[in-house]
mmCIF file of C-alpha atoms in Angstrom:
data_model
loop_
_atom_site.group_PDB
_atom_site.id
_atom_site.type_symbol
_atom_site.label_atom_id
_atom_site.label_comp_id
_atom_site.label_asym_id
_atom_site.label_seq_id
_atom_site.Cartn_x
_atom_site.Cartn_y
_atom_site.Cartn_z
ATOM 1 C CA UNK A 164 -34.912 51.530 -14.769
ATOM 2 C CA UNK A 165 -34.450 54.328 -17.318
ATOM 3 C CA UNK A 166 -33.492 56.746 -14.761
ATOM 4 C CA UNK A 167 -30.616 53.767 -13.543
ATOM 5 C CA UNK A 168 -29.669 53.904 -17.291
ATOM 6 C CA UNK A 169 -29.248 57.538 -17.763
ATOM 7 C CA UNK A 170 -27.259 57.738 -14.615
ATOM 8 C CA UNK A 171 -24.856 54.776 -16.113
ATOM 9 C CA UNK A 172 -24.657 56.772 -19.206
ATOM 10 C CA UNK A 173 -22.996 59.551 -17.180
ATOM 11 C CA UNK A 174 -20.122 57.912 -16.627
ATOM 12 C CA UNK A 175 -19.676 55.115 -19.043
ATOM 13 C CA UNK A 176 -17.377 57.169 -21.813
ATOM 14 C CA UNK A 177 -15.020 58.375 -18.984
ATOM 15 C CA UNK A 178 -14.863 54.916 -17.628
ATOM 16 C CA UNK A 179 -13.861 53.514 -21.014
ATOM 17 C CA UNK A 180 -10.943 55.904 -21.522
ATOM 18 C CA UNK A 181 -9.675 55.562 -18.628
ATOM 19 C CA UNK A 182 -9.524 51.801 -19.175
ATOM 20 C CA UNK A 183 -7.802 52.160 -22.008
ATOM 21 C CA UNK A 184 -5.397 54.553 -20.972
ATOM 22 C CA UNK A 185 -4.418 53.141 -17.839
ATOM 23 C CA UNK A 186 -5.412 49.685 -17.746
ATOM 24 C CA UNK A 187 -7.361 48.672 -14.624
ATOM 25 C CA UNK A 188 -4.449 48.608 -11.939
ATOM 26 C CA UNK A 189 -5.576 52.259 -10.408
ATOM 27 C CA UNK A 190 -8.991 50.536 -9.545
ATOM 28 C CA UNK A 191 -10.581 54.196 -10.915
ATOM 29 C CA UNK A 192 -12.296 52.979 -14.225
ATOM 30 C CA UNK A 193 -14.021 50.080 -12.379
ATOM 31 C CA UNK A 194 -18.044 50.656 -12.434
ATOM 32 C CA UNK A 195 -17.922 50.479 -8.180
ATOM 33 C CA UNK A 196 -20.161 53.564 -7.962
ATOM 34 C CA UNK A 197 -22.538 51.567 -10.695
ATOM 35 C CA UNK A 198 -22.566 48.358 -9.392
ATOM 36 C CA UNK A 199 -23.545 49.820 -6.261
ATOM 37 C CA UNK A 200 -26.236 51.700 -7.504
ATOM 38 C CA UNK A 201 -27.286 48.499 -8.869
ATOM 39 C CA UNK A 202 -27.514 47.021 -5.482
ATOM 40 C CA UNK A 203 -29.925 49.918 -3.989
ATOM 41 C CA UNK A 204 -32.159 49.512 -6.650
ATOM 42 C CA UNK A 205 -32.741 45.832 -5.523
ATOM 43 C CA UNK A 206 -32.278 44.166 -9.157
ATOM 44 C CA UNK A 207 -29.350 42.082 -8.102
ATOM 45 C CA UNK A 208 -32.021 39.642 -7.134
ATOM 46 C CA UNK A 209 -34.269 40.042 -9.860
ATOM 47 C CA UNK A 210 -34.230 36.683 -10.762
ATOM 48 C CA UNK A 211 -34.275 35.061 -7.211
ATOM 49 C CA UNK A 212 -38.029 33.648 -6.900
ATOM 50 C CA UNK A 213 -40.233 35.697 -4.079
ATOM 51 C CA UNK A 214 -40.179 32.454 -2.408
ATOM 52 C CA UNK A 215 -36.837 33.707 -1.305
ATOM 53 C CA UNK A 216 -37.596 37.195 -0.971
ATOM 54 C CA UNK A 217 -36.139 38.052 -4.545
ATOM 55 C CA UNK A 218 -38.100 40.057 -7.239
ATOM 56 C CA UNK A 219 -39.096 37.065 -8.628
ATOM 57 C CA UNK A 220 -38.721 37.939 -12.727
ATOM 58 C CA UNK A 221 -39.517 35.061 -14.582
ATOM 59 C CA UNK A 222 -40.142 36.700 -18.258
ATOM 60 C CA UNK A 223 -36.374 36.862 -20.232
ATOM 61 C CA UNK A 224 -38.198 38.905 -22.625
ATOM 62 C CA UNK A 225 -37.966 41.849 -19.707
ATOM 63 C CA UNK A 226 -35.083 40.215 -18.425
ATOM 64 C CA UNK A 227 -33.593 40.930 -21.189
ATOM 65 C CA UNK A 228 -34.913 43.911 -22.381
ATOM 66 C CA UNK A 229 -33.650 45.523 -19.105
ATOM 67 C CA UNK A 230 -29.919 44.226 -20.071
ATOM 68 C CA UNK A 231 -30.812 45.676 -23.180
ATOM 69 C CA UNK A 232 -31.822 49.751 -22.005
ATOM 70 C CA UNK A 233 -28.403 48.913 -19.454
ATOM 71 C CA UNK A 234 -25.795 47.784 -22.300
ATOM 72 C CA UNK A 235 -27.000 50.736 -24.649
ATOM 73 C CA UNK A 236 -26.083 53.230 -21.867
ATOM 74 C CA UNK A 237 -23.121 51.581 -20.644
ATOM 75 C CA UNK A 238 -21.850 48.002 -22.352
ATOM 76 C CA UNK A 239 -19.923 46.918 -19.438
ATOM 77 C CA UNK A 240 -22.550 47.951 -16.852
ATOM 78 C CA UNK A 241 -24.873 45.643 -19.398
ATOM 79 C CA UNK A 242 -22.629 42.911 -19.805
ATOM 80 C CA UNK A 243 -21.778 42.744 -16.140
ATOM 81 C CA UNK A 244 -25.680 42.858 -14.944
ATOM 82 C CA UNK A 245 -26.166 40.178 -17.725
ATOM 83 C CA UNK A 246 -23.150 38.060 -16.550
ATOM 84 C CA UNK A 247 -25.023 38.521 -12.872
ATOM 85 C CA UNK A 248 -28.531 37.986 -13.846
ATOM 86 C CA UNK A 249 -27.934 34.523 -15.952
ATOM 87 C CA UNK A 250 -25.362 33.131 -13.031
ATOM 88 C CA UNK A 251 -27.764 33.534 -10.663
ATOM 89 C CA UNK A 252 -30.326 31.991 -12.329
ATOM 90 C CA UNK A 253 -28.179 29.216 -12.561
ATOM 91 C CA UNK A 254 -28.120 28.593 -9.082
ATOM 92 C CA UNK A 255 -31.471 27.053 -9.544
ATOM 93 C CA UNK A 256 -30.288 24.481 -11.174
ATOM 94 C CA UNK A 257 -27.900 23.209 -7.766
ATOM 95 C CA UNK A 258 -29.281 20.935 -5.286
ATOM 96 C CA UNK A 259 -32.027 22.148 -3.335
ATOM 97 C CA UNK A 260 -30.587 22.906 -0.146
ATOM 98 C CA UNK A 261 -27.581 24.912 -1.756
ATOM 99 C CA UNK A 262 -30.605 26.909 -3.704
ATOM 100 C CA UNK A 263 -32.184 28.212 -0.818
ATOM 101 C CA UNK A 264 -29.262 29.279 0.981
ATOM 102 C CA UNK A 265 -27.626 31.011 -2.046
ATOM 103 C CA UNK A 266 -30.772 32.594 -2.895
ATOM 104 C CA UNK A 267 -31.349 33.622 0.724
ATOM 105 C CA UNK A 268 -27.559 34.893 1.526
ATOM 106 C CA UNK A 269 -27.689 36.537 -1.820
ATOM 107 C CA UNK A 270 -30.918 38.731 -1.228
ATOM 108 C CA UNK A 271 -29.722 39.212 2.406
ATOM 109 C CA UNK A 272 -26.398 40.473 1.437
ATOM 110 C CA UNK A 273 -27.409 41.879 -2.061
ATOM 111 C CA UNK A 274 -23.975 39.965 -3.477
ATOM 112 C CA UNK A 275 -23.205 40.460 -7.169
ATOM 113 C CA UNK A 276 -22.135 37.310 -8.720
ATOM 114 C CA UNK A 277 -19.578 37.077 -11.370
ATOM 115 C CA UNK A 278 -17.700 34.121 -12.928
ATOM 116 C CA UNK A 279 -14.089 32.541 -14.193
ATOM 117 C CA UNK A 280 -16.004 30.183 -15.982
ATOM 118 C CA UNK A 281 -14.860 29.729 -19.245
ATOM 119 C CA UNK A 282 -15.012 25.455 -19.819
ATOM 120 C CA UNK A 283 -12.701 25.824 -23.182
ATOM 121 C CA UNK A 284 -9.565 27.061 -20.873
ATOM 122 C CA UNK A 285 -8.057 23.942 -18.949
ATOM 123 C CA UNK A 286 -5.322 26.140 -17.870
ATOM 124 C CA UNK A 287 -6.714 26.144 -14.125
ATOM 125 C CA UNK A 288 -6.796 23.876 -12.005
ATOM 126 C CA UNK A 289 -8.604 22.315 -8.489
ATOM 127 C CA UNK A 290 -7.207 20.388 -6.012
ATOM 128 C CA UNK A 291 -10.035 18.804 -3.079
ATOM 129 C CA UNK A 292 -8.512 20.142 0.248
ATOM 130 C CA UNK A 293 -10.338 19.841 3.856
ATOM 131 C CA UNK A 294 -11.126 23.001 3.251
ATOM 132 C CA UNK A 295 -12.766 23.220 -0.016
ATOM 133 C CA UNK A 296 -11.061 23.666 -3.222
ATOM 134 C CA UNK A 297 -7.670 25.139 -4.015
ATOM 135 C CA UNK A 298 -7.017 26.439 -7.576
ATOM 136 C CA UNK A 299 -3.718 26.610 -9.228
ATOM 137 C CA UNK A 300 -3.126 28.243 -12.697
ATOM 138 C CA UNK A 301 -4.702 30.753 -14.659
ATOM 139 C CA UNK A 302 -7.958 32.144 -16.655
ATOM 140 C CA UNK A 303 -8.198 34.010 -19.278
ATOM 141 C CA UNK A 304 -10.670 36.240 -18.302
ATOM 142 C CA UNK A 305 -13.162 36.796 -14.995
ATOM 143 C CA UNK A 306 -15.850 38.827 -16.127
ATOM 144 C CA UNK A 307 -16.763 41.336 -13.401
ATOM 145 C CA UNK A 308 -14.489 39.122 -10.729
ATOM 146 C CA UNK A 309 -13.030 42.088 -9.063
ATOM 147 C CA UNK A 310 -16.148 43.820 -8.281
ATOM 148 C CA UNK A 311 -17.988 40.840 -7.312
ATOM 149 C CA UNK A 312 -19.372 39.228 -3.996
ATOM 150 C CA UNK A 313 -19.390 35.854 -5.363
ATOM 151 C CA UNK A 314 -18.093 34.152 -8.331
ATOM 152 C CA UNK A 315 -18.561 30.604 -10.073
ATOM 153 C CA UNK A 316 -15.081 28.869 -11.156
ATOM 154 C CA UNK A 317 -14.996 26.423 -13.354
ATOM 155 C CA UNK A 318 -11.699 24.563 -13.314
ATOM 156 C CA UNK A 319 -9.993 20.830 -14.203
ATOM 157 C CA UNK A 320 -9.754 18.523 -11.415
ATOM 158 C CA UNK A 321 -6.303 17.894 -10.616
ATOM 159 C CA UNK A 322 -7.492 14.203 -9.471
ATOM 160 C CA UNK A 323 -9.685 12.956 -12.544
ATOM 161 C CA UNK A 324 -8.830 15.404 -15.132
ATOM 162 C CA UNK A 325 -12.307 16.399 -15.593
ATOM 163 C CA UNK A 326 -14.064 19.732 -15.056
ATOM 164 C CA UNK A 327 -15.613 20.749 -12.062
ATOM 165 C CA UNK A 328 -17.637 24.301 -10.919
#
């Protein structure tokens, strides 16, 4: 994991000024290249039980002392592997049957999962179609949504008013 950290720390300075002089609408100060190393090294499921074929990490003293040795090379590599780590942990907490096939489709397809899900901005909202859900509005931020596989959105219902994810 040190060696993953080092190789973050490469590129994290260059990354940041590009951000700031350009924005993100070139796509070139994304971490792509560093999210992808993430994925061969096989921590995107680090929190996914074995049960499921994940790594099966139960201890967020490690947990987070591997965020940790990330966000001291690069912050946004650490923040976005944090962001990933706790939403998929979160999945646990769905109904059973929706556990086992996120956990499964994420260690098959080694997704990175961001989120949109900040609960204090009402400013989007989520209609029920046939479909699924269609949102209409705005958030104020997505943290790591363009580089991600899968996201959780947390929206108001346009029907009751009250939030859904």
């Amino acid at each position: 994991m040190q060696q993953l950290a080092q190789e973050f720390a490469k590129t994290a300075a260059e990354r940041d000024q590009l951000r700031c002089a350009e924005g993100e609408r070139n796509g070139g100060s994304r971490p792509i290249h560093e999210i992808e190393q993430l994925r061969q090294s096989g921590l995107l499921n680090l929190v996914i039980p074995t049960i499921y074929r994940g790594l099966g990490e139960t201890s967020w003293v490690k947990i987070f002392g591997l965020i940790r040795e990330f966000a001291k090379a690069d912050g946004s590599i650490g923040q976005l592997f944090g962001n990933h780590t706790t939403i998929v942990s979160s999945l646990s907490t769905s109904n059973p049957t929706q556990v086992e096939q996120l956990y499964l489709d994420t260690v098959q397809h080694n997704w990175f999962w961001a989120n949109a899900a900040n609960a204090l901005d009402p400013r989007l909202v989520a209609t029920p179609t046939k479909h699924g859900w269609q949102f209409d509005g705005i958030k104020r931020f997505a943290t790591g949504a363009s580089l991600s596989d899968r996201m959780i959105v947390s929206a108001l219902s346009a029907d009751s008013k009250q939030p859904v994810t």
